Amino acid sequence: MPKSSKIMNLSRILRFLNKMLPKKITISRIVQAWIFIFSCCIPFFWLENPKAQEVAANAQQNQDSTTNQATNEAGQVASYFYSVPKNPGKDKEAAGIFLKSVTDHIIQNRGIQDFYQIPQSENSWLETILATDRQWHQELEKLEKEYRASFSTFVNDKSGTNSNSILIKQYSKAINKLQSEIDIIRRQIVQINVDQQIYISNLRNIPLISLVAVKMPFTAEIAAVGSNGEDLLSKSIFRNIEEPVLAHLTNLHSKKLNVPFQNGNIRITFLYPENITRFDDEANEYVYLFQRVEGFPFSQGITSVENRGEKNLKIEIFKNDPDIETFLNSENVGDQRLLNWLKKELAYQKVNNDYTLKTINTRISYFTMFRNGLKDDIEKIMKNISELEAKRDSMDQDNGNGSILKKLAQTREAYENHYLKREIKTYEKYTLEHDVMFSSMKNSKSKKGKSADNNNLILDSRIAENIPISGRPVKDIFSDILLSASQNRSINLAAYRERVYRENIEQTHLVQGELEWNVEREEYKILKLTRGSVGSRTQFVIHLAKQTHLNSKPSFPSPKTGICNSEIFFSQGKFTLNKSARKDLSKAARCLRKYPTQRVLITGHTDPLKPNYGEGSKLNNVQLGLRRAEAIMISLTKDGFDSGRFTITSVGAKDPMSTGRSEKSLRKNRRAQIFSSPEI
């Protein structure tokens, strides 16, 4: 360092001490002086001591490493999900888990978050909810198509495995089965269309939110209203805002949906709690009401309030922050609290409306996706029918049944493994205000005949009474909110039912079933912890990201039960099936397929044992009857029946159908009986 620079630094020290001496000397001033002197003297030591520079560089490197490590650890905390205790009311460790999650979040964010700001993590989580749900359904649809294709190939191949003498008939039967499957798929498409219409009909309970300001003359009617604003909901002046609100929602959102808007109605769900009035130049007093208005554009009803055509009523619906500022400035009303609340409310309304619209569009796309998938299946089946018709004409038989069975088993396993487990991502918000705690999760269990208006957003006022606020650390308050919320909220599993398919026992067609879910475990992550004021009220707010791990319980319709009783006749001393026997066996097989869960008893019979006639000795007759029963079982197994269903036995000549001696009578005893009932 040049000497001139050293002199300048010394002069700075002297000037600083000169300023400090005339004033009152305190401990803080002494500390400031030492800090100043130390900062000025460091360059002397630094520039003239290379060893010190090396030590300082190493220290800085270690500090950077420590900082990076702390940053990585903070990132891990941010992405960590905490397990929700299964019985939070009885689990003594539950409170500790909730307290730890709150503490970690506060430490990571260096305090609670801004009450009026929407964290980026919330928007990202809402997008994640839609993305994961879409990916799960797309994978389900893909695996189902692969399973259908391999099963169709298996059925087609199975139809051509028997001898060439009946191959043409089997191809014809397979074609008829495929045509029947097309009819079944078309009925499934109709059911999807019905489900879509039901879903659209249920949208009448789904609101889109608007932020509305109403300016009106101050009258005795307004003065008579309670301070909480609840009586205003029934006043006729609010009938005047219905048409502008619905028109605003239609212009703003209708083009984003493939679902048409209806007449609709509205409901005012929140009124800014402060009375705001102003006198104009003529000393007329006006009152300003700022409201959160839920519009139901998918509903066909109207609000049941008389419209008397209020005069001097000004309605302003805010679209963005500049609209809010322009209105407040032009009317010269409000304060910073009102401005902050309006901006925060408008921001959350935009997030809520965008999420609602995306959810509706996503659900409608699911119907379209599955409908198009079934149409593609019909096209593939039609192509298979054409191929079978060509095979029937050319009598070409593919001998690759082993690989087809392997492919069927692989696609079946992949399809079932996908829908056996599922991870549901949801978003929840809990607000504690005085003696009431609210939740963003509406109760989906509505009784028949009750509208969505009866769905209470209030969890339980008794819960809030058990959460004291005064004089407590905020982390304890938030921890108690989580504990109370975990005891009173549960995911609506009925909303996640899905249609799935599997083969019937005889592997002739696919049957439709439903998935019912059981909760395996739940996890949560805190997105936002905040405390703020809405007017004169203080709110404690928690935003959560939830992950629910589900196990499915497939439910398929029970097969029918009934009785099948058939007789198959043989030539004398023979156990092979002739043309007439095969025809009778085909009729018997149709009956057995109706009741695929029932066991089948096949009993072989022979002629009565007599010295001068009969089919042989007693031992030979028993063996012959057993061979006849076995021949029938082998034929049915080749036709697709499960060999485990059959029990074969022989009584020889012990139970004759006819005791006559003529050939006609003896022919009736050369038989095998096929019997199936629920009692076997």
XYZ file of C-alpha atoms in Angstrom:
680
model
C 0.000 0.000 0.000
C 1.398 3.511 -0.817
C 2.230 5.744 2.103
C -0.286 8.315 0.903
C -3.094 5.728 1.263
C -1.924 4.870 4.780
C -1.949 8.531 5.726
C -5.482 8.916 4.346
C -6.722 5.981 6.421
C -5.119 7.431 9.573
C -6.729 10.776 8.896
C -10.125 9.075 8.592
C -9.601 7.499 12.022
C -8.724 10.849 13.575
C -11.737 12.600 12.055
C -14.051 9.845 13.343
C -12.631 10.072 16.885
C -12.946 13.831 16.755
C -16.670 13.489 16.074
C -17.153 10.981 18.858
C -15.346 12.850 21.666
C -17.666 15.832 22.130
C -20.713 13.635 22.427
C -21.835 11.470 25.267
C -19.771 8.293 25.317
C -21.847 5.104 25.522
C -21.069 1.426 25.158
C -22.647 1.384 21.691
C -20.453 4.301 20.553
C -17.324 2.599 21.899
C -18.248 -0.560 19.955
C -18.869 1.503 16.785
C -15.451 3.143 17.200
C -13.631 -0.164 17.561
C -15.419 -1.581 14.504
C -14.477 1.477 12.465
C -10.814 1.364 13.583
C -10.609 -2.374 12.923
C -12.043 -1.988 9.389
C -9.570 0.737 8.605
C -6.559 -1.129 9.990
C -7.291 -4.416 8.254
C -5.837 -3.244 4.888
C -2.487 -2.533 6.562
C -2.239 -6.067 7.845
C -3.779 -7.579 4.706
C -1.551 -6.065 2.072
C 1.672 -6.460 3.999
C 1.129 -10.062 5.160
C 0.734 -12.659 2.316
C 0.262 -15.453 4.851
C -2.833 -13.698 6.177
C -4.245 -13.524 2.647
C -3.808 -17.292 2.219
C -5.499 -18.032 5.546
C -8.381 -15.704 4.666
C -8.822 -17.358 1.255
C -9.045 -20.798 2.868
C -11.553 -19.492 5.394
C -13.683 -17.997 2.606
C -13.614 -21.313 0.711
C -14.756 -23.194 3.823
C -17.502 -20.643 4.378
C -18.757 -21.035 0.779
C -18.758 -24.821 1.193
C -20.721 -24.525 4.426
C -23.188 -22.135 2.769
C -23.754 -24.506 -0.171
C -24.267 -27.410 2.222
C -26.798 -25.396 4.225
C -28.577 -24.458 0.989
C -28.788 -28.104 -0.046
C -30.104 -29.079 3.379
C -32.721 -26.330 3.165
C -33.790 -27.645 -0.236
C -34.180 -31.099 1.241
C -36.353 -29.729 4.022
C -38.469 -27.868 1.467
C -39.204 -31.062 -0.458
C -39.743 -33.263 2.592
C -43.192 -34.708 3.241
C -44.245 -35.541 6.787
C -46.366 -38.587 7.567
C -49.872 -37.902 8.827
C -50.572 -40.011 11.947
C -53.437 -42.470 11.420
C -55.015 -41.650 14.788
C -53.877 -38.099 15.577
C -56.249 -37.829 18.529
C -54.771 -40.920 20.219
C -51.199 -40.838 18.918
C -49.038 -39.040 21.478
C -46.351 -38.379 18.869
C -48.767 -36.634 16.474
C -48.404 -33.230 18.116
C -44.628 -33.562 17.923
C -44.756 -34.358 14.196
C -46.925 -31.338 13.449
C -44.781 -29.079 15.621
C -41.588 -30.253 13.898
C -43.027 -29.588 10.434
C -44.109 -26.093 11.459
C -40.748 -25.368 13.087
C -38.780 -26.614 10.062
C -40.884 -24.486 7.727
C -40.456 -21.342 9.816
C -36.689 -21.884 10.064
C -36.353 -22.534 6.364
C -38.344 -19.411 5.423
C -36.815 -17.338 8.238
C -40.205 -16.663 9.729
C -43.800 -16.828 8.581
C -44.594 -15.805 5.011
C -46.231 -12.736 3.486
C -49.987 -12.807 4.064
C -50.761 -11.172 0.709
C -48.279 -12.989 -1.512
C -48.918 -16.269 -3.313
C -45.832 -18.523 -3.099
C -44.597 -20.010 -6.350
C -44.720 -23.410 -4.655
C -48.531 -23.197 -4.514
C -48.923 -22.629 -8.244
C -46.386 -25.373 -8.925
C -48.231 -27.779 -6.632
C -51.602 -27.107 -8.305
C -50.010 -27.830 -11.678
C -48.471 -30.992 -10.204
C -51.912 -32.165 -9.052
C -53.299 -31.916 -12.573
C -50.167 -33.349 -14.210
C -49.934 -36.446 -11.986
C -53.646 -37.166 -12.337
C -53.399 -36.846 -16.112
C -50.300 -39.061 -16.295
C -51.928 -41.770 -14.150
C -55.008 -41.904 -16.388
C -52.963 -41.839 -19.589
C -50.858 -44.757 -18.344
C -54.015 -46.629 -17.293
C -55.549 -46.112 -20.729
C -52.338 -47.224 -22.492
C -51.997 -50.401 -20.408
C -55.683 -51.185 -20.871
C -55.331 -50.909 -24.651
C -52.296 -53.221 -24.604
C -54.175 -55.699 -22.411
C -57.218 -55.605 -24.708
C -55.027 -56.114 -27.758
C -53.175 -59.122 -26.295
C -56.431 -60.653 -25.031
C -58.048 -60.185 -28.431
C -55.044 -61.870 -30.051
C -55.316 -64.719 -27.543
C -59.027 -65.249 -28.239
C -58.491 -65.143 -31.984
C -55.614 -67.596 -31.769
C -57.531 -69.939 -29.486
C -60.337 -70.110 -31.995
C -58.005 -71.743 -34.514
C -56.278 -74.430 -32.408
C -58.547 -77.409 -33.090
C -58.659 -79.805 -36.026
C -59.202 -78.558 -39.565
C -62.590 -80.301 -39.804
C -64.208 -77.720 -37.516
C -61.780 -74.842 -38.081
C -64.122 -72.886 -40.340
C -66.943 -73.050 -37.774
C -64.612 -71.931 -35.013
C -63.479 -68.947 -37.053
C -67.114 -68.034 -37.601
C -67.795 -68.296 -33.865
C -64.767 -66.138 -33.114
C -65.992 -63.512 -35.559
C -69.407 -63.513 -33.890
C -67.771 -63.108 -30.489
C -65.749 -60.159 -31.744
C -68.872 -58.585 -33.150
C -70.534 -59.078 -29.764
C -67.514 -57.440 -28.145
C -67.973 -54.478 -30.465
C -71.564 -54.204 -29.231
C -70.321 -54.291 -25.624
C -67.747 -51.573 -26.318
C -70.386 -49.433 -27.995
C -72.542 -49.752 -24.890
C -69.514 -48.711 -22.842
C -69.139 -45.640 -25.065
C -72.788 -44.816 -24.415
C -72.136 -45.178 -20.673
C -69.165 -42.811 -20.932
C -71.399 -40.280 -22.691
C -73.954 -40.643 -19.893
C -71.232 -40.201 -17.259
C -70.031 -37.068 -19.032
C -73.535 -35.596 -19.047
C -73.917 -36.411 -15.346
C -70.602 -34.709 -14.625
C -71.631 -31.624 -16.601
C -74.952 -31.592 -14.751
C -73.130 -31.709 -11.405
C -71.134 -28.630 -12.371
C -74.120 -26.541 -11.304
C -72.637 -26.612 -7.798
C -69.188 -25.396 -8.934
C -68.636 -21.643 -8.465
C -66.395 -19.129 -10.176
C -65.471 -16.196 -7.945
C -65.608 -12.456 -8.642
C -64.555 -9.405 -6.654
C -67.334 -6.809 -6.736
C -67.628 -3.260 -5.389
C -71.078 -1.704 -4.907
C -71.662 2.009 -4.373
C -75.125 3.032 -3.151
C -76.822 5.839 -1.283
C -76.857 5.437 2.478
C -80.491 4.673 3.424
C -82.399 3.561 6.478
C -82.535 0.053 5.035
C -78.763 -0.097 4.933
C -78.486 1.416 8.397
C -80.750 -1.307 9.816
C -78.442 -4.068 8.608
C -76.336 -5.940 11.178
C -72.711 -5.116 11.493
C -71.634 -8.485 10.145
C -73.362 -7.836 6.807
C -75.273 -11.139 6.772
C -78.668 -9.420 6.449
C -77.503 -7.766 3.252
C -77.586 -11.095 1.446
C -81.388 -10.991 1.341
C -81.733 -7.329 0.288
C -83.109 -6.584 -3.140
C -80.142 -4.428 -4.115
C -78.036 -7.533 -4.503
C -80.365 -8.879 -7.147
C -78.981 -6.097 -9.336
C -75.440 -7.475 -9.300
C -76.403 -10.944 -10.533
C -76.627 -10.093 -14.217
C -73.352 -8.096 -14.358
C -71.453 -10.789 -12.434
C -72.687 -13.624 -14.662
C -72.000 -11.541 -17.782
C -68.484 -10.858 -16.469
C -67.843 -14.574 -15.855
C -69.220 -15.510 -19.273
C -67.083 -12.985 -21.138
C -63.979 -13.865 -19.152
C -64.129 -17.675 -18.932
C -66.689 -19.215 -21.329
C -64.223 -19.464 -24.215
C -61.799 -21.442 -22.034
C -64.260 -24.339 -21.634
C -65.980 -26.836 -23.893
C -68.995 -26.729 -21.566
C -71.725 -24.148 -22.280
C -72.722 -21.698 -19.549
C -76.341 -21.612 -18.316
C -78.514 -18.843 -16.855
C -76.764 -19.220 -13.519
C -77.122 -17.567 -10.158
C -74.881 -15.977 -7.542
C -74.120 -16.131 -3.862
C -72.290 -13.542 -1.752
C -69.891 -15.417 0.525
C -67.854 -12.610 2.088
C -68.305 -8.925 2.796
C -65.388 -6.687 3.746
C -66.023 -6.117 7.471
C -65.326 -2.353 7.586
C -68.033 0.239 6.809
C -66.757 2.663 4.174
C -68.772 5.817 3.465
C -68.184 9.134 1.689
C -70.051 12.405 1.174
C -70.212 13.904 -2.319
C -70.198 17.591 -3.243
C -73.905 17.857 -2.465
C -73.505 16.328 1.004
C -75.113 13.050 -0.081
C -73.754 10.110 1.862
C -72.729 6.966 -0.043
C -71.728 3.576 1.270
C -69.209 1.255 -0.424
C -69.456 -2.512 -0.097
C -66.646 -4.798 -1.249
C -67.776 -8.387 -1.704
C -66.597 -11.814 -2.707
C -69.327 -13.140 -5.024
C -69.585 -16.764 -6.139
C -71.227 -17.166 -9.516
C -72.697 -20.491 -10.617
C -72.662 -20.217 -14.421
C -73.486 -23.899 -14.925
C -76.720 -23.675 -12.932
C -80.063 -22.990 -14.584
C -81.704 -21.392 -11.535
C -81.880 -17.745 -10.528
C -81.483 -16.031 -7.180
C -84.795 -15.915 -5.313
C -84.684 -12.201 -4.475
C -87.113 -9.572 -5.693
C -85.611 -7.048 -8.124
C -86.989 -3.610 -7.392
C -84.585 -1.813 -9.696
C -82.494 0.150 -7.208
C -81.475 3.587 -8.396
C -78.121 5.325 -8.047
C -76.455 1.943 -7.729
C -72.945 1.620 -9.149
C -71.411 -1.824 -9.617
C -67.727 -2.375 -10.359
C -66.259 -5.836 -11.057
C -62.474 -5.897 -10.802
C -60.390 -7.723 -13.384
C -56.891 -6.712 -12.300
C -54.954 -4.561 -9.828
C -55.093 -1.371 -11.960
C -58.902 -1.598 -11.914
C -58.812 -1.635 -8.103
C -56.468 1.325 -7.846
C -58.411 3.324 -10.441
C -61.705 2.753 -8.640
C -60.392 3.654 -5.184
C -58.654 6.767 -6.507
C -61.656 7.919 -8.516
C -63.996 7.418 -5.566
C -61.402 8.694 -3.070
C -62.187 5.923 -0.564
C -60.356 3.194 1.310
C -56.979 2.860 2.933
C -53.891 0.691 2.514
C -55.513 -2.215 4.375
C -58.426 -2.223 1.945
C -56.109 -1.991 -1.065
C -53.956 -4.876 0.195
C -56.982 -7.054 0.894
C -58.525 -6.364 -2.518
C -55.285 -7.241 -4.329
C -54.749 -10.368 -2.258
C -58.371 -11.444 -2.728
C -58.211 -10.877 -6.499
C -54.973 -12.873 -6.769
C -56.417 -15.852 -4.911
C -59.619 -15.658 -6.928
C -57.597 -15.878 -10.136
C -55.712 -18.933 -8.847
C -58.972 -20.567 -7.721
C -60.798 -19.856 -10.996
C -57.878 -21.033 -13.148
C -57.597 -24.242 -11.127
C -61.360 -24.849 -11.372
C -61.383 -24.326 -15.146
C -58.330 -26.542 -15.664
C -59.894 -29.262 -13.515
C -63.108 -29.188 -15.560
C -61.225 -29.246 -18.865
C -59.019 -32.086 -17.627
C -62.015 -34.171 -16.546
C -63.795 -33.570 -19.866
C -60.610 -34.612 -21.667
C -60.644 -37.906 -19.726
C -64.076 -38.735 -21.126
C -62.859 -37.886 -24.617
C -59.652 -39.884 -24.134
C -61.420 -43.069 -22.993
C -64.139 -42.682 -25.626
C -61.553 -42.331 -28.389
C -59.645 -45.271 -26.924
C -62.735 -47.477 -27.155
C -63.348 -46.305 -30.724
C -59.779 -47.285 -31.562
C -60.501 -50.697 -30.025
C -63.514 -51.081 -32.305
C -61.359 -50.299 -35.328
C -58.789 -52.866 -34.214
C -61.484 -55.480 -33.633
C -62.907 -54.782 -37.085
C -59.423 -55.289 -38.465
C -59.160 -58.561 -36.529
C -62.485 -59.664 -37.951
C -61.166 -59.031 -41.453
C -58.045 -61.034 -40.664
C -60.104 -63.909 -39.254
C -62.278 -63.915 -42.331
C -59.125 -64.153 -44.433
C -57.840 -67.008 -42.250
C -61.141 -68.775 -42.500
C -60.852 -68.623 -46.266
C -57.203 -69.616 -46.486
C -57.260 -72.087 -43.531
C -53.902 -70.779 -42.299
C -53.293 -71.626 -38.661
C -50.809 -69.723 -36.530
C -49.000 -72.023 -34.136
C -47.572 -69.384 -31.769
C -49.956 -69.817 -28.855
C -47.122 -69.996 -26.302
C -45.841 -66.484 -27.040
C -49.404 -65.176 -27.142
C -50.118 -66.544 -23.661
C -46.896 -64.981 -22.374
C -47.819 -61.619 -23.885
C -51.300 -61.837 -22.356
C -49.864 -62.597 -18.901
C -47.388 -59.691 -19.149
C -49.957 -57.102 -20.220
C -52.447 -58.338 -17.615
C -49.850 -58.073 -14.839
C -48.739 -54.584 -15.921
C -52.357 -53.391 -16.111
C -53.277 -54.795 -12.685
C -50.073 -53.554 -11.013
C -50.831 -50.029 -12.218
C -54.324 -49.792 -10.757
C -53.587 -51.708 -7.540
C -51.863 -48.629 -6.100
C -52.276 -44.919 -6.648
C -50.895 -41.701 -5.217
C -53.382 -38.828 -4.934
C -52.074 -35.288 -4.638
C -54.375 -32.631 -3.154
C -54.275 -29.068 -1.885
C -55.764 -27.964 1.437
C -56.058 -24.609 3.153
C -56.992 -24.020 6.800
C -57.842 -20.634 8.303
C -58.258 -19.883 12.014
C -60.197 -16.712 12.769
C -61.337 -15.989 16.335
C -63.465 -18.990 17.356
C -63.994 -20.488 13.893
C -61.708 -22.577 11.708
C -62.340 -22.827 7.969
C -61.103 -25.222 5.298
C -60.834 -25.017 1.515
C -61.871 -28.687 1.277
C -65.649 -29.022 0.841
C -67.411 -32.067 2.197
C -68.293 -34.226 -0.815
C -70.748 -36.430 1.059
C -74.041 -34.691 0.313
C -77.329 -36.383 1.041
C -79.946 -36.728 -1.642
C -82.120 -33.663 -1.953
C -79.620 -31.271 -0.371
C -77.877 -28.656 -2.446
C -74.234 -27.703 -2.326
C -75.173 -24.654 -0.270
C -75.494 -26.962 2.728
C -71.829 -27.936 2.494
C -70.416 -26.112 5.495
C -66.912 -24.712 5.144
C -66.683 -24.327 8.924
C -64.920 -27.298 10.489
C -66.033 -26.895 14.072
C -66.174 -23.851 16.325
C -65.392 -26.079 19.299
C -62.061 -26.908 17.725
C -61.105 -23.258 17.537
C -62.091 -22.753 21.162
C -59.469 -25.342 22.073
C -56.754 -23.420 20.212
C -55.793 -20.465 22.413
C -54.031 -17.629 20.615
C -53.163 -14.983 23.171
C -49.618 -15.117 24.514
C -48.596 -18.259 22.581
C -45.794 -18.738 20.029
C -47.125 -18.861 16.473
C -45.532 -22.269 15.895
C -47.684 -23.755 18.671
C -50.827 -22.176 17.208
C -50.094 -23.528 13.720
C -49.243 -26.937 15.169
C -52.622 -27.063 16.947
C -54.390 -26.093 13.707
C -52.747 -29.038 11.915
C -53.643 -31.400 14.750
C -57.296 -30.311 14.763
C -57.584 -30.390 10.970
C -56.145 -33.914 10.776
C -58.907 -35.192 13.064
C -61.756 -33.748 11.022
C -60.855 -34.036 7.339
C -60.599 -37.073 5.054
C -60.232 -37.580 1.320
C -63.367 -38.413 -0.666
C -62.469 -41.858 -2.009
C -65.708 -42.109 -4.002
C -64.426 -39.379 -6.326
C -61.582 -41.648 -7.484
C -63.567 -44.676 -8.618
C -62.418 -46.105 -11.924
C -63.716 -48.700 -14.375
C -61.351 -51.623 -14.970
C -61.588 -54.866 -16.913
C -60.507 -58.477 -16.601
C -61.141 -61.777 -18.364
C -63.994 -64.000 -17.369
C -63.087 -67.438 -16.050
C -63.464 -69.078 -19.454
C -61.377 -66.323 -21.092
C -63.996 -65.614 -23.727
C -64.537 -61.880 -23.087
C -63.675 -59.031 -20.714
C -65.969 -58.087 -17.838
C -66.192 -54.599 -16.346
C -65.613 -53.835 -12.678
C -64.933 -50.886 -10.392
C -62.035 -49.878 -8.175
C -62.689 -49.036 -4.555
C -59.825 -47.508 -2.604
C -58.400 -47.844 0.892
C -56.006 -45.291 2.362
C -52.596 -46.800 3.081
C -50.921 -43.645 4.402
C -50.981 -39.870 4.048
C -48.187 -37.322 3.831
C -48.189 -33.555 3.893
C -45.895 -30.638 3.210
C -46.456 -27.049 4.303
C -46.601 -24.623 1.392
C -47.366 -21.486 3.354
C -47.653 -20.360 6.970
C -48.906 -16.845 7.469
C -50.733 -14.514 9.770
C -52.485 -11.352 8.641
C -55.431 -9.063 8.989
C -58.631 -8.968 6.984
C -60.050 -5.647 8.019
C -60.087 -5.711 11.800
C -59.818 -9.495 12.026
C -56.654 -11.538 12.441
C -56.314 -14.815 10.568
C -53.857 -17.695 10.932
C -53.591 -19.500 7.570
C -51.919 -22.793 6.590
C -51.638 -24.056 3.014
C -50.786 -27.753 2.646
C -49.702 -30.092 -0.118
C -51.105 -33.571 0.594
C -50.073 -36.950 -0.816
C -52.412 -39.862 -0.152
C -51.232 -43.382 -0.974
C -54.128 -45.680 -1.880
C -54.576 -49.431 -2.297
C -57.338 -50.563 -4.636
C -59.932 -53.237 -4.089
C -61.265 -54.331 -7.509
C -64.944 -55.255 -7.510
C -66.345 -57.336 -10.378
C -69.886 -58.679 -10.832
C -70.491 -62.180 -9.531
C -71.078 -64.821 -12.224
C -74.530 -66.274 -12.575
C -75.460 -69.619 -11.002
C -77.663 -72.344 -12.413
C -77.872 -76.028 -13.346
C -76.523 -77.714 -16.475
C -77.346 -81.368 -17.191
C -76.412 -82.945 -20.526
C -75.868 -86.432 -21.976
C -73.198 -87.227 -24.582
C -73.579 -90.579 -26.366
C -70.843 -92.902 -27.729
C -70.591 -95.861 -30.080
C -70.353 -99.368 -28.625
C -66.967 -99.972 -26.999
C -65.684 -96.506 -28.071
C -64.637 -93.417 -26.113
C -63.947 -91.025 -29.020
C -66.363 -88.213 -29.877
C -68.176 -88.637 -33.169
C -69.874 -85.852 -35.147
C -73.175 -86.154 -33.283
C -71.414 -86.179 -29.897
C -69.454 -83.032 -30.762
C -72.660 -81.246 -31.667
C -74.257 -82.206 -28.343
C -71.087 -81.218 -26.469
C -71.155 -77.777 -28.104
C -74.668 -77.216 -26.710
C -73.546 -78.372 -23.272
C -70.558 -76.000 -23.394
C -72.850 -73.027 -23.998
C -74.684 -73.803 -20.763
C -71.453 -74.281 -18.808
C -70.152 -70.887 -19.966
C -73.144 -69.164 -18.408
C -71.989 -70.219 -14.934
C -68.188 -70.008 -15.065
C -67.592 -70.349 -11.301
C -69.420 -73.668 -10.880
C -67.645 -76.999 -10.800
C -68.526 -79.683 -13.347
C -69.005 -83.406 -12.662
C -68.567 -85.749 -15.657
C -69.717 -89.335 -15.067
C -69.011 -92.127 -17.581
C -71.550 -94.952 -18.195
C -71.628 -98.216 -20.208
C -74.063 -100.996 -21.116
C -75.471 -103.157 -18.267
C -73.238 -106.089 -17.444
C -74.950 -109.290 -18.711
C -73.420 -112.642 -19.721
C -74.743 -112.581 -23.308
C -74.454 -108.859 -24.176
C -72.705 -105.772 -22.955
C -69.516 -103.915 -23.664
C -67.180 -106.166 -21.669
C -66.284 -107.288 -18.199
C -66.992 -105.244 -15.078
C -63.421 -103.930 -14.935
C -63.411 -102.963 -18.609
C -66.767 -101.156 -18.307
C -65.506 -99.003 -15.420
C -62.359 -98.158 -17.350
C -64.359 -97.441 -20.520
C -66.698 -95.099 -18.655
C -63.704 -93.241 -17.205
C -62.135 -92.865 -20.661
C -65.421 -91.436 -21.980
C -65.551 -88.862 -19.167
C -61.903 -88.018 -19.751
C -62.461 -87.510 -23.491
C -65.184 -84.946 -22.763
C -62.993 -83.091 -20.259
C -60.088 -82.912 -22.754
C -62.371 -81.565 -25.485
C -63.831 -78.868 -23.215
C -60.364 -77.878 -22.005
C -59.194 -77.420 -25.594
C -62.238 -75.218 -26.119
C -61.042 -72.811 -23.422
C -62.459 -74.217 -20.180
C -60.364 -74.345 -17.032
C -59.387 -77.966 -16.358
C -59.567 -77.265 -12.617
C -63.356 -77.032 -12.830
C -63.818 -80.696 -13.799
C -64.210 -83.842 -11.731
C -64.446 -87.126 -13.673
C -65.722 -90.458 -12.442
C -67.161 -93.719 -13.773
C -69.917 -96.045 -12.565
C -69.602 -98.482 -15.446
C -72.918 -100.319 -15.950
C -74.153 -99.723 -12.405
C -76.634 -96.946 -13.264
C -78.271 -97.721 -16.635
C -80.692 -95.291 -18.248
C -82.554 -98.130 -19.971
C -82.848 -101.805 -19.025
C -84.093 -103.008 -22.410
C -82.198 -105.544 -24.502
C -82.685 -103.939 -27.897
C -79.924 -102.010 -29.598
C -81.967 -98.842 -29.239
C -82.165 -99.295 -25.479
C -78.516 -100.255 -25.130
C -77.420 -97.162 -27.079
C -78.917 -94.920 -24.363
C -76.534 -96.401 -21.783
C -73.316 -95.729 -23.737
C -73.036 -92.206 -22.488
C -71.363 -89.656 -20.251
C -73.338 -87.256 -18.071
C -72.207 -83.609 -17.685
C -73.682 -82.035 -14.559
C -72.998 -78.609 -13.040
C -74.745 -76.814 -10.160
C -73.867 -74.420 -7.305
C -73.997 -77.321 -4.814
C -71.128 -79.290 -6.372
